[in-house]
Each structure stands twice: as structure tokens, then as C-alpha cells.
XYZ file of C-alpha atoms in Angstrom:
738
model
C 7.313 10.270 21.445
C 8.504 13.843 21.838
C 11.089 15.118 24.274
C 8.505 15.293 27.053
C 7.553 11.627 26.711
C 8.524 9.508 29.733
C 8.700 6.284 27.741
C 11.087 7.781 25.189
C 13.370 9.488 27.720
C 13.640 6.439 29.982
C 14.477 4.220 27.029
C 16.966 6.778 25.754
C 18.734 6.972 29.131
C 18.794 3.197 29.456
C 20.379 2.776 26.028
C 23.037 5.439 26.670
C 23.939 5.156 30.372
C 22.406 1.780 31.239
C 19.907 3.145 33.786
C 16.407 4.227 32.757
C 15.928 6.191 35.994
C 19.224 8.102 35.997
C 17.569 11.440 35.228
C 20.621 13.458 36.244
C 22.836 11.611 33.763
C 21.161 13.230 30.763
C 21.406 16.893 29.795
C 19.427 18.390 26.924
C 21.433 21.362 25.665
C 19.096 23.910 24.136
C 19.261 27.726 24.162
C 16.955 29.699 26.378
C 14.571 32.126 24.695
C 16.719 35.104 25.696
C 19.985 33.509 24.527
C 18.433 32.696 21.146
C 16.946 36.155 20.664
C 20.188 37.903 21.567
C 22.073 35.717 19.092
C 19.861 36.828 16.191
C 20.258 40.383 14.972
C 17.058 40.191 12.945
C 15.066 38.369 15.639
C 13.794 35.699 13.237
C 10.765 33.775 14.467
C 11.700 30.472 12.790
C 15.488 30.456 13.033
C 18.101 31.495 15.566
C 20.714 32.274 12.922
C 20.902 35.344 10.714
C 20.940 33.325 7.519
C 17.679 32.600 5.744
C 16.799 28.981 5.190
C 14.250 26.267 5.616
C 15.522 24.921 8.941
C 13.034 25.708 11.692
C 14.943 25.776 14.942
C 12.288 25.663 17.585
C 12.039 23.946 20.932
C 9.087 22.858 23.046
C 5.986 25.007 22.643
C 5.372 27.221 25.714
C 2.127 25.392 26.524
C 3.853 22.006 26.285
C 6.720 23.226 28.438
C 4.302 24.130 31.239
C 3.063 20.532 31.295
C 6.478 18.875 31.360
C 7.394 17.049 34.551
C 9.916 18.796 36.753
C 12.630 16.174 36.209
C 12.350 16.723 32.437
C 12.660 20.487 32.837
C 15.640 19.928 35.143
C 17.374 18.024 32.329
C 17.610 21.164 30.177
C 20.940 23.005 30.041
C 21.833 26.319 28.447
C 23.307 26.380 24.969
C 25.779 29.255 25.252
C 28.122 29.599 22.264
C 31.860 29.658 23.048
C 33.561 33.063 23.190
C 35.017 32.692 19.686
C 31.568 32.075 18.158
C 28.273 33.929 18.409
C 26.095 31.815 16.119
C 23.799 29.176 17.570
C 24.354 26.272 15.199
C 21.615 23.943 14.061
C 23.460 21.026 15.649
C 22.223 17.529 16.423
C 25.002 16.180 18.593
C 25.206 13.574 21.325
C 28.278 14.240 23.496
C 29.232 11.563 26.039
C 31.284 12.253 29.194
C 32.714 9.967 31.868
C 32.251 10.383 35.616
C 35.158 12.877 35.744
C 33.376 14.946 33.091
C 35.937 14.045 30.425
C 34.686 13.779 26.860
C 34.448 10.168 25.712
C 32.837 10.488 22.294
C 30.554 12.500 20.052
C 27.806 11.324 17.722
C 26.848 13.855 15.067
C 23.901 13.075 12.835
C 20.477 13.890 11.497
C 18.607 12.718 14.610
C 16.162 15.019 16.316
C 15.737 14.370 20.030
C 12.550 12.363 19.574
C 11.201 8.857 19.693
C 10.659 8.903 15.937
C 14.396 9.282 15.394
C 15.851 7.251 18.272
C 13.068 4.733 18.832
C 10.489 3.971 21.508
C 9.735 0.755 23.373
C 6.205 -0.380 22.539
C 4.472 -3.239 24.345
C 6.004 -5.908 22.124
C 8.542 -4.144 19.942
C 11.111 -1.365 19.664
C 9.748 1.051 17.049
C 11.829 3.516 15.013
C 9.804 5.618 12.595
C 12.528 7.340 10.592
C 15.893 6.543 9.081
C 18.792 8.683 10.321
C 22.502 8.801 9.621
C 25.346 9.823 11.913
C 29.102 9.668 12.547
C 30.401 8.392 15.897
C 33.862 9.569 17.023
C 35.467 8.079 20.167
C 38.300 9.862 21.944
C 38.610 8.185 25.360
C 42.130 6.884 24.679
C 43.491 9.920 22.831
C 43.909 13.074 24.923
C 44.833 15.247 21.944
C 41.773 14.121 19.988
C 39.629 14.706 23.085
C 40.854 18.290 23.442
C 40.356 19.060 19.758
C 36.889 17.491 19.719
C 35.837 19.283 22.913
C 36.920 22.599 21.382
C 34.647 21.927 18.403
C 31.486 21.571 20.496
C 29.173 24.499 19.649
C 28.293 25.167 23.310
C 30.285 26.015 26.407
C 30.951 22.837 28.349
C 29.944 21.896 30.951
C 26.605 23.422 30.027
C 24.915 25.110 33.034
C 21.472 23.854 33.983
C 18.437 26.040 33.409
C 17.358 28.348 36.200
C 13.744 27.199 36.113
C 12.542 30.409 37.783
C 13.471 32.487 34.728
C 14.692 30.234 31.891
C 12.408 28.798 29.195
C 13.575 26.943 26.057
C 13.623 28.884 22.813
C 10.465 28.747 20.728
C 9.320 31.347 18.206
C 6.157 31.989 20.204
C 8.224 33.548 22.996
C 9.356 36.233 20.565
C 5.811 36.791 19.285
C 4.406 36.909 22.829
C 6.868 39.624 23.784
C 6.496 41.571 20.542
C 2.688 41.654 20.699
C 2.115 40.764 24.336
C -1.038 39.444 25.949
C -2.013 38.573 29.501
C 0.837 38.671 32.008
C 3.320 39.619 29.287
C 1.174 42.657 28.388
C 0.959 43.724 32.027
C 4.736 43.435 32.324
C 5.279 45.494 29.167
C 2.739 48.142 30.222
C 4.315 48.468 33.664
C 7.778 48.860 32.140
C 6.517 51.504 29.668
C 4.810 53.461 32.444
C 8.012 53.378 34.508
C 10.075 54.563 31.530
C 7.622 57.416 30.862
C 7.712 58.508 34.517
C 11.497 58.441 34.514
C 11.654 60.653 31.427
C 8.705 63.002 31.966
C 7.759 62.724 35.622
C 4.171 62.283 36.782
C 2.855 65.292 34.836
C 3.083 64.806 31.069
C 1.855 68.332 30.395
C -0.623 67.255 27.737
C 1.855 65.119 25.830
C -0.104 62.151 24.354
C 1.821 59.377 26.108
C 0.735 55.801 25.395
C 0.685 53.781 28.609
C 0.320 50.184 27.432
C 2.591 47.976 25.379
C 3.690 49.341 22.016
C 0.478 49.292 19.957
C 0.354 46.830 17.077
C 1.462 49.231 14.384
C -0.210 47.363 11.541
C -3.679 46.893 13.077
C -4.837 50.254 14.429
C -8.457 51.264 13.858
C -10.766 54.149 14.705
C -14.180 53.603 16.345
C -17.024 55.978 17.211
C -18.948 56.007 20.472
C -22.677 55.994 19.666
C -23.457 56.505 23.339
C -21.392 57.363 26.403
C -19.016 54.480 27.090
C -17.117 53.607 30.262
C -13.459 52.628 30.036
C -12.213 50.132 32.628
C -8.639 49.279 33.491
C -9.322 45.532 33.331
C -10.655 43.515 30.422
C -13.840 41.513 30.891
C -11.868 38.288 31.146
C -9.406 39.719 33.671
C -12.318 41.089 35.696
C -14.042 37.708 35.690
C -10.814 35.906 36.649
C -9.641 38.322 39.352
C -12.911 39.369 41.003
C -14.729 36.019 41.233
C -17.893 37.521 39.765
C -18.905 34.277 38.061
C -18.555 30.543 38.581
C -15.613 28.536 37.311
C -17.903 26.951 34.709
C -19.010 30.385 33.452
C -15.392 31.545 33.254
C -14.486 28.425 31.274
C -17.292 29.144 28.779
C -16.072 32.709 28.495
C -12.564 31.522 27.641
C -13.777 28.824 25.230
C -13.829 29.103 21.426
C -17.468 30.205 21.614
C -16.653 32.983 24.100
C -19.996 32.829 25.923
C -20.558 35.696 28.383
C -22.539 35.273 31.590
C -24.493 38.331 32.730
C -22.634 38.453 36.056
C -19.422 39.410 34.233
C -20.758 42.964 33.844
C -21.317 43.335 37.596
C -18.992 44.771 40.202
C -16.639 46.483 37.776
C -16.234 49.494 40.028
C -15.532 53.052 38.969
C -14.291 53.432 35.355
C -10.926 55.076 34.717
C -12.578 57.435 32.220
C -15.778 57.939 30.260
C -15.945 58.455 26.504
C -18.637 60.910 25.441
C -21.222 60.083 22.793
C -19.818 60.984 19.380
C -16.200 60.638 20.484
C -13.809 59.008 18.031
C -11.091 56.898 19.611
C -8.310 54.734 18.245
C -8.082 51.083 19.300
C -5.512 48.317 18.967
C -6.998 45.930 16.419
C -4.940 42.928 17.529
C -6.407 43.220 21.031
C -10.080 43.275 19.996
C -11.885 40.341 21.634
C -15.269 38.987 20.565
C -17.806 37.323 22.871
C -21.282 35.851 22.522
C -23.931 37.028 24.982
C -27.070 34.808 24.973
C -29.810 37.453 25.293
C -33.177 36.097 26.430
C -35.165 38.191 23.948
C -32.813 38.822 21.018
C -30.819 35.599 20.949
C -27.025 35.639 20.616
C -25.564 39.147 20.734
C -21.957 39.694 19.595
C -20.011 41.798 22.117
C -16.772 43.421 20.957
C -14.273 44.523 23.553
C -11.652 47.017 22.412
C -8.323 47.852 24.017
C -7.752 51.573 23.609
C -4.670 52.503 21.638
C -3.292 54.702 24.412
C -3.293 51.775 26.856
C -5.681 53.483 29.269
C -8.139 50.567 29.366
C -10.926 48.612 27.690
C -14.354 49.508 26.294
C -17.016 47.222 24.815
C -20.068 47.500 22.594
C -22.520 46.387 25.292
C -25.624 44.223 24.911
C -28.206 46.897 24.101
C -30.447 46.940 21.051
C -27.658 48.689 19.150
C -23.887 48.637 19.807
C -22.547 51.438 21.998
C -19.421 51.544 19.807
C -19.326 51.243 16.020
C -16.375 50.719 13.727
C -17.741 52.627 10.705
C -15.830 55.893 11.080
C -15.499 58.419 8.290
C -12.716 60.437 9.922
C -9.664 58.198 9.725
C -7.621 59.379 12.690
C -5.837 56.027 12.695
C -3.836 57.239 9.671
C -1.562 59.214 11.988
C 1.922 58.088 12.978
C 3.083 56.806 16.349
C 6.429 57.939 17.743
C 8.499 55.388 19.657
C 11.186 56.519 22.114
C 13.711 53.859 23.182
C 15.844 54.805 26.150
C 19.319 53.482 26.837
C 21.215 53.443 30.104
C 20.293 57.086 30.773
C 16.620 57.164 31.877
C 16.343 60.937 31.246
C 18.575 62.229 28.429
C 18.681 66.006 28.782
C 18.343 66.751 25.053
C 15.344 64.429 24.690
C 13.587 65.850 27.769
C 14.142 69.396 26.496
C 12.805 68.544 23.036
C 9.646 66.921 24.421
C 9.071 69.885 26.729
C 9.045 72.335 23.807
C 5.592 73.865 23.220
C 5.625 73.567 19.435
C 6.775 69.940 19.610
C 4.038 69.056 22.093
C 1.301 70.676 20.012
C 2.512 68.870 16.879
C 2.583 65.531 18.671
C -0.864 66.108 20.178
C -2.541 67.262 16.960
C -0.821 65.208 14.245
C 0.410 62.028 15.963
C -1.494 59.162 17.567
C 0.826 59.368 20.533
C 4.283 58.857 21.974
C 5.355 55.498 23.364
C 8.352 55.372 25.707
C 10.249 52.225 26.628
C 13.619 50.964 27.824
C 15.293 49.931 24.579
C 18.177 48.083 26.130
C 18.639 45.674 29.018
C 22.248 44.646 29.675
C 22.956 41.105 28.492
C 22.440 38.385 29.565
C 19.304 39.819 31.159
C 15.777 39.114 30.017
C 15.006 40.557 26.594
C 11.782 42.456 27.138
C 9.123 44.073 24.994
C 10.744 47.475 24.395
C 14.078 46.056 23.252
C 12.331 43.590 20.941
C 10.197 46.379 19.427
C 13.300 48.518 18.837
C 15.167 45.701 17.103
C 12.362 43.820 15.355
C 10.224 46.708 14.117
C 12.681 49.595 13.827
C 15.935 47.673 13.354
C 17.757 49.920 15.825
C 20.131 48.715 18.512
C 20.292 50.791 21.690
C 23.680 50.205 23.294
C 24.837 52.751 25.849
C 23.309 55.893 27.357
C 21.933 57.449 24.160
C 18.299 56.856 23.051
C 16.904 55.865 19.662
C 13.701 56.914 17.891
C 11.261 55.222 15.532
C 7.867 56.016 14.002
C 5.274 53.985 12.137
C 2.010 54.622 10.362
C -0.290 51.773 9.358
C 2.532 49.237 9.496
C 4.972 51.383 7.487
C 8.130 52.651 9.135
C 8.571 56.364 8.597
C 11.468 56.888 11.016
C 14.277 54.546 12.050
C 16.848 56.624 13.917
C 19.700 54.816 15.674
C 21.491 56.628 18.529
C 23.718 58.581 16.116
C 20.783 59.782 13.987
C 18.737 60.495 17.122
C 21.531 62.644 18.523
C 21.375 64.785 15.385
C 17.573 65.069 15.617
C 17.863 66.209 19.240
C 20.492 68.856 18.543
C 17.803 71.432 19.444
C 14.019 71.513 19.932
C 13.775 73.241 16.541
C 15.715 70.429 14.861
C 13.469 67.871 16.548
C 10.368 69.750 15.377
C 11.679 69.789 11.800
C 12.406 66.052 12.071
C 8.815 65.362 13.140
C 7.502 67.423 10.217
C 9.648 65.247 7.967
C 8.018 62.171 9.505
C 4.584 63.570 8.622
C 5.737 64.238 5.059
C 6.900 60.634 4.727
C 3.540 59.469 6.032
C 1.853 60.604 2.815
C 3.997 58.262 0.731
C 3.668 55.493 3.325
C -0.122 55.676 3.264
C -0.043 55.463 -0.526
C 1.937 52.233 -0.116
C -0.693 50.957 2.346
C -3.491 51.790 -0.109
C -1.609 50.098 -2.949
C -1.192 46.948 -0.829
C -4.925 46.937 -0.066
C -5.735 47.230 -3.770
C -3.269 44.456 -4.497
C -4.977 42.186 -1.957
C -8.341 42.866 -3.590
C -6.898 42.148 -7.020
C -5.311 38.912 -5.760
C -8.625 37.796 -4.243
C -10.396 38.466 -7.530
C -7.636 36.669 -9.419
C -7.982 33.620 -7.139
C -11.704 33.500 -7.895
C -10.990 33.754 -11.625
C -8.392 30.989 -11.451
C -10.831 28.765 -9.559
C -13.401 29.261 -12.318
C -10.809 28.570 -15.028
C -9.600 25.413 -13.271
C -13.163 24.159 -12.843
C -13.877 24.710 -16.537
C -10.749 22.790 -17.580
C -11.613 19.882 -15.266
C -15.292 19.824 -16.259
C -14.395 19.705 -19.954
C -12.075 16.726 -19.461
C -13.698 14.592 -16.748
C -17.036 13.112 -15.767
C -16.101 12.435 -12.136
C -13.644 13.976 -9.682
C -12.721 11.820 -6.674
C -11.161 13.637 -3.714
C -8.958 12.181 -1.013
C -10.130 14.688 1.641
C -7.099 14.324 3.905
C -4.869 17.398 3.566
C -7.076 18.745 0.769
C -10.495 19.423 2.306
C -9.559 18.659 5.910
C -6.394 18.491 7.968
C -4.780 15.065 7.731
C -5.637 12.709 10.576
C -8.101 15.142 12.202
C -11.727 14.137 12.844
C -13.151 17.327 14.372
C -15.007 19.030 11.527
C -17.832 21.480 12.148
C -20.965 20.973 10.067
C -21.516 24.747 9.912
C -18.961 27.485 9.243
C -17.572 29.154 12.327
C -19.563 32.035 13.729
C -18.015 35.491 13.756
C -16.988 35.019 17.373
C -15.565 31.526 16.815
C -13.594 32.657 13.757
C -12.084 35.557 15.714
C -11.128 33.321 18.649
C -9.763 30.364 16.640
C -7.343 31.830 14.132
C -5.879 29.502 11.470
C -2.279 28.366 11.722
C 0.302 28.566 8.960
C -1.291 25.530 7.300
C -4.718 27.177 7.160
C -6.160 24.882 9.840
C -7.897 25.879 13.069
C -7.617 24.011 16.380
C -11.367 23.648 16.783
C -12.165 22.874 13.159
C -10.152 20.654 10.814
C -11.995 21.894 7.704
C -9.815 23.572 5.062
C -11.446 26.145 2.840
C -8.784 26.516 0.125
C -10.711 24.486 -2.463
C -14.176 25.915 -1.764
C -14.050 28.419 -4.680
C -13.074 25.615 -7.069
C -15.817 23.295 -5.787
C -18.371 26.086 -5.994
C -17.563 26.549 -9.674
C -17.365 22.816 -10.406
C -20.779 22.250 -8.795
C -22.312 24.383 -11.561
C -21.177 21.869 -14.185
C -22.266 18.318 -14.983
C -19.132 16.769 -13.475
C -19.763 14.516 -10.474
C -17.956 14.568 -7.125
C -17.071 11.745 -4.727
C -14.887 11.252 -1.656
C -12.662 8.188 -1.235
C -10.330 8.237 1.749
C -8.004 6.098 3.832
C -8.881 8.140 6.945
C -10.271 4.954 8.484
C -6.719 3.686 8.927
C -6.339 5.870 12.014
C -8.674 3.414 13.765
C -6.563 0.349 12.955
C -2.983 1.534 12.397
C -0.785 -0.572 14.687
C 1.861 2.173 14.781
C -0.517 4.933 15.886
C -1.039 5.980 19.488
C -4.483 7.055 20.666
C -6.418 5.443 17.846
C -9.690 7.083 16.786
C -12.938 5.116 17.018
C -14.890 4.046 13.933
C -17.943 6.133 14.769
C -15.750 9.249 15.150
C -14.338 8.764 11.657
C -17.783 8.202 10.127
C -19.202 11.236 11.926
C -16.292 13.343 10.689
C -16.904 12.326 7.083
C -20.645 13.007 7.432
C -19.812 16.402 8.915
C -17.382 17.127 6.080
C -20.015 16.347 3.446
C -22.548 18.569 5.238
C -19.977 21.367 5.591
C -19.159 21.262 1.893
C -22.866 21.582 1.046
C -23.047 24.729 3.182
C -19.798 26.235 1.904
C -20.594 25.562 -1.759
C -24.185 26.682 -1.394
C -25.964 23.625 -2.735
C -26.306 19.920 -2.040
C -23.404 18.139 -3.714
C -24.828 14.610 -3.298
C -21.385 13.052 -2.931
C -20.853 9.403 -2.131
C -18.212 8.764 0.548
C -16.067 5.623 0.674
C -13.523 4.925 3.394
C -10.947 2.159 3.741
C -10.275 0.949 7.269
C -7.357 -1.439 6.870
C -3.726 -0.456 6.438
C -1.805 -1.664 3.430
C -0.144 -5.097 3.498
C 3.400 -3.664 3.460
C 2.683 -1.457 6.482
C 1.110 -4.315 8.412
C 4.041 -6.568 7.635
C 6.475 -4.048 9.124
C 4.436 -3.837 12.326
C 3.438 -7.474 12.714
C -0.210 -7.092 11.706
C -3.150 -5.192 13.158
C -4.664 -7.796 15.490
C -4.080 -5.671 18.609
C -5.598 -2.598 16.961
C -8.669 -4.519 15.823
C -9.167 -5.798 19.369
C -9.421 -2.192 20.614
C -12.219 -1.129 18.232
C -15.441 0.322 19.641
C -17.323 -2.332 17.697
C -15.990 -5.451 15.960
C -15.290 -5.368 12.225
C -17.582 -7.296 9.881
C -17.216 -11.039 9.543
C -14.226 -11.894 7.337
C -16.353 -14.056 5.066
C -18.866 -11.226 4.614
C -16.030 -8.844 3.696
C -14.573 -11.349 1.253
C -17.961 -11.878 -0.387
C -18.515 -8.111 -0.678
C -15.398 -7.592 -2.786
C -15.354 -10.963 -4.556
C -16.885 -9.683 -7.774
C -14.426 -6.808 -8.117
C -14.968 -3.068 -7.852
C -17.367 -2.755 -10.818
C -19.834 -5.254 -9.391
C -19.446 -3.770 -5.901
C -20.174 -0.293 -7.216
C -23.446 -1.463 -8.796
C -24.464 -3.363 -5.663
C -23.879 -0.319 -3.454
C -26.773 1.486 -5.172
C -29.209 -1.000 -3.623
C -27.470 -1.222 -0.236
C -30.022 0.657 1.887
C -28.911 -0.935 5.166
C -25.229 -0.087 4.656
C -24.149 -3.602 5.639
C -22.606 -4.325 2.254
C -20.739 -1.019 2.251
C -19.249 -1.623 5.708
C -18.308 -5.211 4.854
C -16.500 -4.063 1.716
C -14.767 -1.099 3.346
C -13.326 -3.359 6.054
C -11.898 -5.822 3.551
C -8.087 -5.760 3.265
C -8.504 -5.945 -0.517
C -10.493 -2.696 -0.479
C -7.437 -0.871 0.922
C -5.019 -2.184 -1.695
C -4.162 -0.582 -5.021
C -6.954 1.239 -6.810
C -9.854 -0.912 -5.571
C -11.548 1.862 -3.585
C -11.204 4.424 -6.387
C -12.559 1.998 -8.975
C -15.518 1.267 -6.695
C -16.275 4.983 -6.374
C -16.186 5.335 -10.163
C -18.307 2.206 -10.712
C -20.977 3.369 -8.298
C -21.169 6.769 -10.015
C -21.318 5.170 -13.486
C -24.128 2.858 -12.377
C -26.003 5.785 -10.845
C -25.703 7.728 -14.114
C -26.675 4.693 -16.186
C -23.504 4.715 -18.275
C -20.693 2.198 -18.846
C -17.729 2.399 -16.466
C -15.207 2.004 -19.288
C -16.258 5.353 -20.796
C -16.127 7.258 -17.509
C -13.380 9.866 -17.373
C -12.069 10.043 -13.787
C -9.679 12.458 -12.073
C -8.268 11.808 -8.592
C -7.331 14.779 -6.368
C -4.935 14.252 -3.462
C -2.040 15.749 -1.556
C 0.580 13.011 -1.194
C 2.249 10.097 -2.944
C -0.207 7.596 -1.413
C -3.151 9.190 -3.238
C -1.078 9.435 -6.409
C -0.082 5.771 -6.248
C -3.697 4.699 -5.733
C -4.747 6.732 -8.765
C -2.010 5.133 -10.842
C -3.023 1.661 -9.673
C -6.612 2.403 -10.731
C -5.335 3.774 -14.077
C -6.894 7.194 -13.414
C -5.421 10.637 -13.943
C -4.142 12.424 -10.850
C -3.636 16.055 -9.843
C -2.345 17.591 -6.638
C -4.913 19.713 -4.795
C -2.529 22.690 -4.831
C -2.613 22.680 -8.662
C -6.343 23.469 -8.677
C -5.438 27.079 -7.909
C -3.430 27.394 -11.148
C -6.324 28.341 -13.404
C -5.957 27.072 -16.961
C -2.416 25.950 -16.112
C -3.936 23.087 -14.108
C -4.035 21.068 -17.321
C -0.242 20.915 -17.360
C -0.225 19.632 -13.776
C -2.451 16.615 -14.421
C -0.547 13.342 -14.462
C -1.775 10.411 -16.525
C -0.998 6.947 -15.093
C 1.192 6.059 -18.065
C 3.105 9.362 -18.045
C 6.903 9.291 -17.769
C 7.881 9.074 -14.107
C 4.474 7.742 -13.089
C 5.163 4.152 -14.066
C 7.833 3.702 -11.411
C 6.446 2.484 -8.124
C 7.263 3.976 -4.735
C 9.573 1.586 -2.953
C 8.332 0.493 0.479
C 11.286 0.334 2.827
């Protein structure tokens, strides 16, 4: 259970204070998003400290936080470091106070605040999933010790409760959402930028190219050409559909789904556009804000509609549903290779020197002709106020800290910083309009070198892609020369571990754009992992066979797992995976798929067996005698018999046998079936097992087969050094089951 789990929190309170319902007796001290961001000079996404490291200090995800019950949210208290410290420590402390708020004791340890670490009451047992260590110090009878221990706490005590109208717990996504805002956060940033621009320039910009939205994503700008006249609307299609009630709730849900299906009514009632782009016009758009939809046209089938957010923040334009797109991305004139100037104001909303410099005729012409635009924002909000978009852009992108009345300046081109001027450097640039003009010319000069860096990075990416393809071919050749059969454990190699949603076809262009992969290369709507596709494509051209043998079925019977998956869902997922691999590789691989359904004996012993899990199955397992008979002759006989098992009854009976899940039985069966299919003796078959964890490695060792980690298949010819024989040094020692 996580921190939002009622069962875990009630049990935790009961064990600590003796009352499961005493919600007010428990405080969860965790920094708010703004406290964490202000404590980190570099605004790291994964850590609140300035030091680099592997510790990921992140709280509840914003979407999870929205779903937490109010009493859970009310348990959160602010982690504010004491005045003599500014670092937010990666602490895991349990501090206990009496009714007079005097410190009684502190437990410091490795425990996260989760059911896995502290334990959760199941129906018939108290389950702890991980081993932790800690030191408990009592101080109730020693006032001096109490004072010294209280002074060591890394937060101000008593910790104030969250103000739930403004406070949210720190999570890296809050930083990302404010750096590259969307939805309400974008509207907030755009409104603040417009207010800052009005305060500096007034309502009449005098032709100065002022950008009105949030700071454009500096690394994803693109130029597009209008094939026909195109209307620009202030609202996006989704905002229009949500705010104007132009379609049903069901149609809006389809529009917001991974398929992004547009209903024709979405184009109605949009009102007067804010501007019209003439045919032939070239405009710059924010690439991170391009949204793809699918419009089911009655005559032409599915039409892909691209909606662009204009770089200047003035609104949105889309390609339409005509016979040809109204906007095309193939633009010869690369106007997107111009820099953007960022102006970050301090306490003074209209610095006289800055206003004078921007009012200069030569400066304005240079900015209009050679720059993409000027973005103006409030670069500083007095602490402990909310840390908004402009301040985050100044610190995260330009590494400048605006503190006081003076402004700061920054400029970027294609993701490369070409100006980072703190208030001191900005003051020198604004010494006179002429000095500012010369400074902008210097920015343009630096752009040439910056664009060369961008081009070099693009070439490097192309070279790396080609090198990956070459390494895949080299790895496949090494494996094909050494082995007759490669058996994959698909979990965490070809599909995300424990996930059963695998699409039989690759994602469409719209789906791929709307379901971006996470840091592990996995998408929410599709558990398929494409890392090994180049290797499989090359291996399929050889004589080496492929098979899948997986313990994925255990998620249907694991007594320790919540929300068990049904048998038919697992089988469908494996069928879908095999079909997906055929499509990705480009030919039918004809792979046999074996799956074990029972957990290992050691696991079952720890959890008292799997009788309860078996009782919850969507259909009963095979008769125990039938399962015993299926595996009685050993894996070699079973493999031969599977060739004639047209009904699948023998296969299911064997796969549900506890013996099938132990040791190398399943792997040996996969090899025996392949050997029988090829008409050769099993003893001469050279087998390699590919997996991603110690369980797969141990099964390979038990079967006396060579093993290689899936990640090693990207090593090219070096993969040979990564293969582990079962008798190799270090492979003969078993993994102790605690």
C-alpha cells in the first residue's frame, strides 16, 4: 500500500498511537513543491538537493494527490528546514511526541512511508514486503537528550499543516508542468507574461515582436507554411469543446483519449478568429504544444488533424480535414533558426534603462527582423510565494537569479543558450541603447556557433541510430553462430513486467504522439517494448529458432498480489505480443509460447499457499491428476507430446502443474518441443535464455542453459563476453530465498 492507502494508514496509526481512526495524531512531513524548488539552486527534477546522486526524492504524483481523501491530505505538514540549514535532507524519520508536544523518541531508518516497508494487514496475515533497518532513540526521561535530539530534526517543529488551497507535495512533475506548462498552468503563465509586458511596454508595443504565451519551448520550435488561408483561434480545439459544450460528454472523452477522435461538431461555433494567416505565410510554432487528432471522414477514412500553438502565443491553428492539409511542415526557409530574447523583471516592473533600450528604433528593427520575438516575465516572486513559470525559466534554462529591482536577460536558439546575463551583466548591456544593440548583435554572432552545435548533435543522433542498427546485426550474428534456439522471458525484455495490455499493431501516428513513453521506454496504453526489435529482425533472417517461456501467469495466482489478473487476460496478452512481434519484425516468427501459472514453492511457503488465489480464478485450474500426468515423463517427453496437442488440453494441464514452475522445467520443455519439431536430438540443441532479472538467470542455470541479459544484446560483438554459462564462476551459487 502507498501513502494514500486507507488500510496501510489505519494500521500504521493503530501500531503507533493505538487508535486506527486518530487521523489527527499522524503528520506526514514532506516539503511543498514551492519549498522544494526554492531549496534547489539548479531546480533538479529528481532531487531536492544540489548534489547529484541516485536518490529520487519525489512525493505523490499530482494525479494521485487529486484522488487522495481529504483526511489524508490534511495529514501532510510542511517540511521547512531550520534557519541554520537550507538543504532538504533525504530523511526517513519517525518522530514521536506526547500530548504536550514534547519529543519522546525518534526512529531513523531505511523505511519509506509505505505498506511495503511498514507492513499491511491482509485478511489473514500481516504482510511486510521488504527488510528495513533503523535506530530507535528514546528521550522521554532525559530533558537534555530531548533538546539535543529535537535540534537535530531536519524540519522546523512543530511542522505547520498544509494550506490545501495552495500547497501540493513536491513531485518532479510540478517543476516540469511549470517549466513547460499546459492547460490551466499555461493560462496562468500566459496571463502573467501579458501583465508583465503591459507593465513594461504599455498597451502599444510599437511593432516590437512580443510573445504573449508562456515561454516557448526553446528546443522544439518549428516553421510551418500555410497552403491556404488559415484562421487562428484563441482557444485550442479541446478547450473549445470543453468550454463551449459543442459536443456530448462521450465525444469529448473520445477526443481526450489516446486515439484522439474528433467529432465534427468540435469545429462549430468557434466564433471570430483572432487573426487570419494568408496562404503562403510562414509561421513559427511551438513543437511541444502540437496536438494530433483523428477525424473519421466518411469518404476518406481516418484523417490526421494537427493543431499547432503559434510561437508568439496568439492562438492555435490546425491542418483541417480537407483533401490536403491547410498547413504543411515542409518549409525550406528555416525562420525557426532565429533566437528568442527573454526579459526577466525584478521588483521594478518598468526599469527605465530597459524601457529606453526597447524603445530605440534600431533595437526594435533588429528584434523584429532577426529574432523570433521577445518574451517578458516576472523573474522573481518574493519567497515563500508560489514559484511561477517566469522564475523557473530564468533559473532552470538561463541559470540567472533575479533578486531585487534589476532585471536579467537570456536568449536561446534551438535549445542552445546564447545569452545568460544576470542583473550585473544586464546592467552593463543596458548602459545605453547603443550598448544594448551591440549586445544583441553579439547574440546573433553566437547563434552561428550554436546552430553548428545543433547540427552536430543531429548528425551524432543519426550516427548513433546507425550504430545501434549495426550492433543489433553484429549481436544477432554472434548469437546465430553459437545457438540453435533463443528462449525469451518477455517480462521486462519485450514487454513491461506485470503488464498485460499489449497492442497487436504498432501505435498509429496519433496514438504515438498522445502516449509518449516514460523513462523506461514503456507507454501507458501499450506495454510493448521495442528495444529488441532491431536484434530480432536480424535474428529472424538466420536459422536460429525463437520461443517465449514466461512466468507472467503468476500474476493470476500470486497470493501476495492485489488485483490479480485473470487467466484469459494473460493468454490474450501473450497472443497479442506474438502478433505484435510478427508485425514489428516484418515476418511470421512462428514462436511457441509457454507460460507457468504457479508461484515457486518458496514463495508459496512464505505466504501460506495459493488456495485463496486459485479460488478467485475466472475458470478453475486443470485437475491435479491431469497436471501430474502431463509432466510425469519429464520435459523432453512433454515437449514431444505438445506437437500433437491440437486441443491445448495437455499444454494447459502441464502449465498449471507446480512442477512446471520449478527450476528449469519450463525452459527444457520449450527446448524439447523445438528439437522435436526440427527432428533433431535435444542433447545436441544449443540453447540461450534471454531475461532481465535473477529469476530468469536462475531458471537458465537450473536448466543448464547459457544466459544473457536482454540489455547485453545491444553490445554488438561484445555480447559474447556477456553470455554466462551455467557452470561459470559465480553462476554456481544459488540465490538465497529469505
